[in-house]
Amino acid sequence: MLPHLGTEAGIRAEQRLRDQSVIWLTTVDSDGQPQTSPVGYVWDGAKFLIISKPGIAKVRNLRDNPRVALHLDLDGDAEEFSVLTIEGVARLDPAPPGEPAPLSEGEISAYLEKHQESMRWAGVTPEETFADFSTVIRVTPTRARSY
């Protein structure tokens, strides 16, 4: 479960993380400028799995500063609107040039289960996705807040 959330907030946060497919990832560049990007993710109950194109700003930022923030948009389905923010530490796991993302069979299955419909909508195959988005970002949460 996410750190620093009580039982009720933690249960609600876990459900939202299972149901939603896009989370906002904030990294910080070498000048201290935050950059926020929407990213597809998988939450396994302990860490986030995000895949990215290599060499783009968020990946470059993470090489210098692995601290990140993640957040979900307002929850419009709730009786009361809520925001979920998560702070954590990212680890980059890049593939060698020309190789697909270094993912386990279980990670591939989980990612496809959550994002295959989006891939179809975008007109790309899973193979194309894992080849183009060949840098894996794994985020371990250190703190979570819900308000």
JSON list of C-alpha atoms in Angstrom, two decimals:
[
{"chain": "A", "resi": 1, "resn": "MET", "atom": "CA", "xyz": [0.00, 0.00, 0.00]},
{"chain": "A", "resi": 2, "resn": "LEU", "atom": "CA", "xyz": [1.08, 3.58, -0.54]},
{"chain": "A", "resi": 3, "resn": "PRO", "atom": "CA", "xyz": [3.08, 5.08, 2.35]},
{"chain": "A", "resi": 4, "resn": "HIS", "atom": "CA", "xyz": [1.52, 7.65, 4.67]},
{"chain": "A", "resi": 5, "resn": "LEU", "atom": "CA", "xyz": [-2.12, 7.02, 3.71]},
{"chain": "A", "resi": 6, "resn": "GLY", "atom": "CA", "xyz": [-4.65, 5.79, 6.21]},
{"chain": "A", "resi": 7, "resn": "THR", "atom": "CA", "xyz": [-6.69, 2.67, 5.55]},
{"chain": "A", "resi": 8, "resn": "GLU", "atom": "CA", "xyz": [-9.71, 4.32, 3.91]},
{"chain": "A", "resi": 9, "resn": "ALA", "atom": "CA", "xyz": [-7.64, 6.72, 1.80]},
{"chain": "A", "resi": 10, "resn": "GLY", "atom": "CA", "xyz": [-5.24, 3.90, 0.92]},
{"chain": "A", "resi": 11, "resn": "ILE", "atom": "CA", "xyz": [-8.02, 1.62, -0.29]},
{"chain": "A", "resi": 12, "resn": "ARG", "atom": "CA", "xyz": [-9.49, 4.41, -2.41]},
{"chain": "A", "resi": 13, "resn": "ALA", "atom": "CA", "xyz": [-6.05, 5.31, -3.82]},
{"chain": "A", "resi": 14, "resn": "GLU", "atom": "CA", "xyz": [-5.31, 1.67, -4.72]},
{"chain": "A", "resi": 15, "resn": "GLN", "atom": "CA", "xyz": [-8.63, 1.43, -6.59]},
{"chain": "A", "resi": 16, "resn": "ARG", "atom": "CA", "xyz": [-7.97, 4.62, -8.51]},
{"chain": "A", "resi": 17, "resn": "LEU", "atom": "CA", "xyz": [-4.48, 3.43, -9.45]},
{"chain": "A", "resi": 18, "resn": "ARG", "atom": "CA", "xyz": [-5.95, 0.16, -10.79]},
{"chain": "A", "resi": 19, "resn": "ASP", "atom": "CA", "xyz": [-8.77, 1.91, -12.69]},
{"chain": "A", "resi": 20, "resn": "GLN", "atom": "CA", "xyz": [-6.98, 4.84, -14.30]},
{"chain": "A", "resi": 21, "resn": "SER", "atom": "CA", "xyz": [-4.43, 4.43, -17.07]},
{"chain": "A", "resi": 22, "resn": "VAL", "atom": "CA", "xyz": [-2.69, 7.83, -17.14]},
{"chain": "A", "resi": 23, "resn": "ILE", "atom": "CA", "xyz": [-0.82, 9.51, -14.30]},
{"chain": "A", "resi": 24, "resn": "TRP", "atom": "CA", "xyz": [1.07, 12.83, -14.34]},
{"chain": "A", "resi": 25, "resn": "LEU", "atom": "CA", "xyz": [4.84, 12.47, -13.79]},
{"chain": "A", "resi": 26, "resn": "THR", "atom": "CA", "xyz": [6.87, 15.49, -12.65]},
{"chain": "A", "resi": 27, "resn": "THR", "atom": "CA", "xyz": [10.64, 15.53, -13.05]},
{"chain": "A", "resi": 28, "resn": "VAL", "atom": "CA", "xyz": [13.06, 18.43, -12.51]},
{"chain": "A", "resi": 29, "resn": "ASP", "atom": "CA", "xyz": [15.69, 19.58, -15.00]},
{"chain": "A", "resi": 30, "resn": "SER", "atom": "CA", "xyz": [19.26, 20.62, -14.13]},
{"chain": "A", "resi": 31, "resn": "ASP", "atom": "CA", "xyz": [18.17, 24.27, -13.74]},
{"chain": "A", "resi": 32, "resn": "GLY", "atom": "CA", "xyz": [15.48, 23.31, -11.21]},
{"chain": "A", "resi": 33, "resn": "GLN", "atom": "CA", "xyz": [12.58, 23.72, -13.64]},
{"chain": "A", "resi": 34, "resn": "PRO", "atom": "CA", "xyz": [9.81, 21.16, -13.03]},
{"chain": "A", "resi": 35, "resn": "GLN", "atom": "CA", "xyz": [8.40, 19.37, -16.07]},
{"chain": "A", "resi": 36, "resn": "THR", "atom": "CA", "xyz": [5.12, 17.49, -15.86]},
{"chain": "A", "resi": 37, "resn": "SER", "atom": "CA", "xyz": [4.05, 14.92, -18.46]},
{"chain": "A", "resi": 38, "resn": "PRO", "atom": "CA", "xyz": [1.08, 12.55, -18.72]},
{"chain": "A", "resi": 39, "resn": "VAL", "atom": "CA", "xyz": [2.31, 8.95, -18.87]},
{"chain": "A", "resi": 40, "resn": "GLY", "atom": "CA", "xyz": [0.80, 5.49, -19.07]},
{"chain": "A", "resi": 41, "resn": "TYR", "atom": "CA", "xyz": [1.68, 3.34, -16.07]},
{"chain": "A", "resi": 42, "resn": "VAL", "atom": "CA", "xyz": [1.13, 0.10, -14.23]},
{"chain": "A", "resi": 43, "resn": "TRP", "atom": "CA", "xyz": [0.93, 0.00, -10.43]},
{"chain": "A", "resi": 44, "resn": "ASP", "atom": "CA", "xyz": [1.81, -3.37, -8.88]},
{"chain": "A", "resi": 45, "resn": "GLY", "atom": "CA", "xyz": [1.09, -2.40, -5.28]},
{"chain": "A", "resi": 46, "resn": "ALA", "atom": "CA", "xyz": [4.72, -1.52, -4.53]},
{"chain": "A", "resi": 47, "resn": "LYS", "atom": "CA", "xyz": [6.06, 0.47, -7.49]},
{"chain": "A", "resi": 48, "resn": "PHE", "atom": "CA", "xyz": [5.04, 2.17, -10.70]},
{"chain": "A", "resi": 49, "resn": "LEU", "atom": "CA", "xyz": [6.14, 0.94, -14.11]},
{"chain": "A", "resi": 50, "resn": "ILE", "atom": "CA", "xyz": [6.35, 3.59, -16.83]},
{"chain": "A", "resi": 51, "resn": "ILE", "atom": "CA", "xyz": [7.83, 3.19, -20.30]},
{"chain": "A", "resi": 52, "resn": "SER", "atom": "CA", "xyz": [9.31, 6.10, -22.22]},
{"chain": "A", "resi": 53, "resn": "LYS", "atom": "CA", "xyz": [11.12, 6.98, -25.39]},
{"chain": "A", "resi": 54, "resn": "PRO", "atom": "CA", "xyz": [14.85, 7.18, -24.66]},
{"chain": "A", "resi": 55, "resn": "GLY", "atom": "CA", "xyz": [16.59, 10.54, -24.66]},
{"chain": "A", "resi": 56, "resn": "ILE", "atom": "CA", "xyz": [13.56, 12.74, -24.06]},
{"chain": "A", "resi": 57, "resn": "ALA", "atom": "CA", "xyz": [13.49, 15.44, -21.37]},
{"chain": "A", "resi": 58, "resn": "LYS", "atom": "CA", "xyz": [11.98, 13.37, -18.56]},
{"chain": "A", "resi": 59, "resn": "VAL", "atom": "CA", "xyz": [14.58, 10.62, -19.06]},
{"chain": "A", "resi": 60, "resn": "ARG", "atom": "CA", "xyz": [17.43, 13.16, -19.16]},
{"chain": "A", "resi": 61, "resn": "ASN", "atom": "CA", "xyz": [16.03, 14.81, -16.02]},
{"chain": "A", "resi": 62, "resn": "LEU", "atom": "CA", "xyz": [15.91, 11.49, -14.18]},
{"chain": "A", "resi": 63, "resn": "ARG", "atom": "CA", "xyz": [19.56, 10.79, -14.92]},
{"chain": "A", "resi": 64, "resn": "ASP", "atom": "CA", "xyz": [20.47, 13.89, -12.88]},
{"chain": "A", "resi": 65, "resn": "ASN", "atom": "CA", "xyz": [17.71, 13.78, -10.27]},
{"chain": "A", "resi": 66, "resn": "PRO", "atom": "CA", "xyz": [15.73, 10.60, -9.62]},
{"chain": "A", "resi": 67, "resn": "ARG", "atom": "CA", "xyz": [13.21, 12.28, -7.28]},
{"chain": "A", "resi": 68, "resn": "VAL", "atom": "CA", "xyz": [9.76, 12.56, -8.85]},
{"chain": "A", "resi": 69, "resn": "ALA", "atom": "CA", "xyz": [6.17, 13.40, -8.11]},
{"chain": "A", "resi": 70, "resn": "LEU", "atom": "CA", "xyz": [3.16, 11.62, -9.56]},
{"chain": "A", "resi": 71, "resn": "HIS", "atom": "CA", "xyz": [-0.45, 12.68, -9.39]},
{"chain": "A", "resi": 72, "resn": "LEU", "atom": "CA", "xyz": [-3.89, 11.70, -10.59]},
{"chain": "A", "resi": 73, "resn": "ASP", "atom": "CA", "xyz": [-6.45, 14.21, -11.74]},
{"chain": "A", "resi": 74, "resn": "LEU", "atom": "CA", "xyz": [-9.51, 15.07, -9.70]},
{"chain": "A", "resi": 75, "resn": "ASP", "atom": "CA", "xyz": [-11.66, 12.02, -9.11]},
{"chain": "A", "resi": 76, "resn": "GLY", "atom": "CA", "xyz": [-14.97, 13.06, -10.68]},
{"chain": "A", "resi": 77, "resn": "ASP", "atom": "CA", "xyz": [-16.70, 9.82, -9.67]},
{"chain": "A", "resi": 78, "resn": "ALA", "atom": "CA", "xyz": [-16.35, 10.45, -5.97]},
{"chain": "A", "resi": 79, "resn": "GLU", "atom": "CA", "xyz": [-18.91, 12.11, -3.73]},
{"chain": "A", "resi": 80, "resn": "GLU", "atom": "CA", "xyz": [-16.14, 14.55, -2.89]},
{"chain": "A", "resi": 81, "resn": "PHE", "atom": "CA", "xyz": [-13.45, 15.44, -5.41]},
{"chain": "A", "resi": 82, "resn": "SER", "atom": "CA", "xyz": [-10.03, 14.15, -4.42]},
{"chain": "A", "resi": 83, "resn": "VAL", "atom": "CA", "xyz": [-6.48, 14.46, -5.71]},
{"chain": "A", "resi": 84, "resn": "LEU", "atom": "CA", "xyz": [-3.83, 11.80, -5.20]},
{"chain": "A", "resi": 85, "resn": "THR", "atom": "CA", "xyz": [-0.18, 12.88, -5.11]},
{"chain": "A", "resi": 86, "resn": "ILE", "atom": "CA", "xyz": [2.76, 10.54, -4.71]},
{"chain": "A", "resi": 87, "resn": "GLU", "atom": "CA", "xyz": [6.41, 11.38, -4.19]},
{"chain": "A", "resi": 88, "resn": "GLY", "atom": "CA", "xyz": [9.07, 8.83, -4.98]},
{"chain": "A", "resi": 89, "resn": "VAL", "atom": "CA", "xyz": [12.40, 7.83, -6.38]},
{"chain": "A", "resi": 90, "resn": "ALA", "atom": "CA", "xyz": [12.78, 6.69, -9.99]},
{"chain": "A", "resi": 91, "resn": "ARG", "atom": "CA", "xyz": [15.18, 4.16, -11.41]},
{"chain": "A", "resi": 92, "resn": "LEU", "atom": "CA", "xyz": [15.95, 4.09, -15.14]},
{"chain": "A", "resi": 93, "resn": "ASP", "atom": "CA", "xyz": [16.32, 0.78, -16.92]},
{"chain": "A", "resi": 94, "resn": "PRO", "atom": "CA", "xyz": [17.18, 1.60, -20.55]},
{"chain": "A", "resi": 95, "resn": "ALA", "atom": "CA", "xyz": [17.35, -0.99, -23.31]},
{"chain": "A", "resi": 96, "resn": "PRO", "atom": "CA", "xyz": [20.42, -1.27, -25.51]},
{"chain": "A", "resi": 97, "resn": "PRO", "atom": "CA", "xyz": [19.95, 0.66, -28.79]},
{"chain": "A", "resi": 98, "resn": "GLY", "atom": "CA", "xyz": [17.56, -1.15, -31.11]},
{"chain": "A", "resi": 99, "resn": "GLU", "atom": "CA", "xyz": [16.29, -3.49, -28.39]},
{"chain": "A", "resi": 100, "resn": "PRO", "atom": "CA", "xyz": [12.77, -3.51, -26.88]},
{"chain": "A", "resi": 101, "resn": "ALA", "atom": "CA", "xyz": [12.08, -2.31, -23.34]},
{"chain": "A", "resi": 102, "resn": "PRO", "atom": "CA", "xyz": [13.66, -4.59, -20.69]},
{"chain": "A", "resi": 103, "resn": "LEU", "atom": "CA", "xyz": [10.47, -5.96, -19.16]},
{"chain": "A", "resi": 104, "resn": "SER", "atom": "CA", "xyz": [9.61, -9.29, -17.59]},
{"chain": "A", "resi": 105, "resn": "GLU", "atom": "CA", "xyz": [6.80, -11.42, -19.03]},
{"chain": "A", "resi": 106, "resn": "GLY", "atom": "CA", "xyz": [4.63, -10.38, -16.08]},
{"chain": "A", "resi": 107, "resn": "GLU", "atom": "CA", "xyz": [5.31, -6.68, -16.66]},
{"chain": "A", "resi": 108, "resn": "ILE", "atom": "CA", "xyz": [4.52, -7.02, -20.37]},
{"chain": "A", "resi": 109, "resn": "SER", "atom": "CA", "xyz": [1.24, -8.78, -19.57]},
{"chain": "A", "resi": 110, "resn": "ALA", "atom": "CA", "xyz": [0.25, -6.18, -16.97]},
{"chain": "A", "resi": 111, "resn": "TYR", "atom": "CA", "xyz": [1.11, -3.30, -19.31]},
{"chain": "A", "resi": 112, "resn": "LEU", "atom": "CA", "xyz": [-0.82, -4.85, -22.20]},
{"chain": "A", "resi": 113, "resn": "GLU", "atom": "CA", "xyz": [-3.83, -5.55, -20.00]},
{"chain": "A", "resi": 114, "resn": "LYS", "atom": "CA", "xyz": [-3.98, -1.91, -19.01]},
{"chain": "A", "resi": 115, "resn": "HIS", "atom": "CA", "xyz": [-2.95, -0.22, -22.29]},
{"chain": "A", "resi": 116, "resn": "GLN", "atom": "CA", "xyz": [-3.73, -2.49, -25.25]},
{"chain": "A", "resi": 117, "resn": "GLU", "atom": "CA", "xyz": [-6.92, -0.59, -26.11]},
{"chain": "A", "resi": 118, "resn": "SER", "atom": "CA", "xyz": [-4.96, 2.69, -26.20]},
{"chain": "A", "resi": 119, "resn": "MET", "atom": "CA", "xyz": [-2.39, 1.06, -28.50]},
{"chain": "A", "resi": 120, "resn": "ARG", "atom": "CA", "xyz": [-5.18, -0.08, -30.84]},
{"chain": "A", "resi": 121, "resn": "TRP", "atom": "CA", "xyz": [-6.66, 3.41, -30.81]},
{"chain": "A", "resi": 122, "resn": "ALA", "atom": "CA", "xyz": [-3.22, 4.87, -31.68]},
{"chain": "A", "resi": 123, "resn": "GLY", "atom": "CA", "xyz": [-2.73, 2.30, -34.46]},
{"chain": "A", "resi": 124, "resn": "VAL", "atom": "CA", "xyz": [0.43, 0.75, -33.00]},
{"chain": "A", "resi": 125, "resn": "THR", "atom": "CA", "xyz": [1.25, -2.83, -32.10]},
{"chain": "A", "resi": 126, "resn": "PRO", "atom": "CA", "xyz": [2.63, -3.89, -28.73]},
{"chain": "A", "resi": 127, "resn": "GLU", "atom": "CA", "xyz": [5.92, -4.73, -30.45]},
{"chain": "A", "resi": 128, "resn": "GLU", "atom": "CA", "xyz": [6.15, -1.20, -31.90]},
{"chain": "A", "resi": 129, "resn": "THR", "atom": "CA", "xyz": [5.26, 0.30, -28.52]},
{"chain": "A", "resi": 130, "resn": "PHE", "atom": "CA", "xyz": [7.91, -1.64, -26.59]},
{"chain": "A", "resi": 131, "resn": "ALA", "atom": "CA", "xyz": [10.51, -0.89, -29.28]},
{"chain": "A", "resi": 132, "resn": "ASP", "atom": "CA", "xyz": [9.79, 2.87, -29.40]},
{"chain": "A", "resi": 133, "resn": "PHE", "atom": "CA", "xyz": [9.30, 3.24, -25.63]},
{"chain": "A", "resi": 134, "resn": "SER", "atom": "CA", "xyz": [12.40, 1.27, -24.73]},
{"chain": "A", "resi": 135, "resn": "THR", "atom": "CA", "xyz": [13.39, 3.01, -21.49]},
{"chain": "A", "resi": 136, "resn": "VAL", "atom": "CA", "xyz": [11.72, 1.65, -18.38]},
{"chain": "A", "resi": 137, "resn": "ILE", "atom": "CA", "xyz": [11.14, 3.95, -15.43]},
{"chain": "A", "resi": 138, "resn": "ARG", "atom": "CA", "xyz": [10.40, 2.27, -12.11]},
{"chain": "A", "resi": 139, "resn": "VAL", "atom": "CA", "xyz": [9.17, 4.57, -9.34]},
{"chain": "A", "resi": 140, "resn": "THR", "atom": "CA", "xyz": [9.19, 3.53, -5.69]},
{"chain": "A", "resi": 141, "resn": "PRO", "atom": "CA", "xyz": [6.85, 5.73, -3.62]},
{"chain": "A", "resi": 142, "resn": "THR", "atom": "CA", "xyz": [8.20, 7.43, -0.52]},
{"chain": "A", "resi": 143, "resn": "ARG", "atom": "CA", "xyz": [5.11, 9.43, 0.43]},
{"chain": "A", "resi": 144, "resn": "ALA", "atom": "CA", "xyz": [1.50, 9.73, -0.70]},
{"chain": "A", "resi": 145, "resn": "ARG", "atom": "CA", "xyz": [-1.20, 12.26, 0.03]},
{"chain": "A", "resi": 146, "resn": "SER", "atom": "CA", "xyz": [-4.87, 12.37, -0.80]},
{"chain": "A", "resi": 147, "resn": "TYR", "atom": "CA", "xyz": [-6.92, 15.51, -0.40]}
]
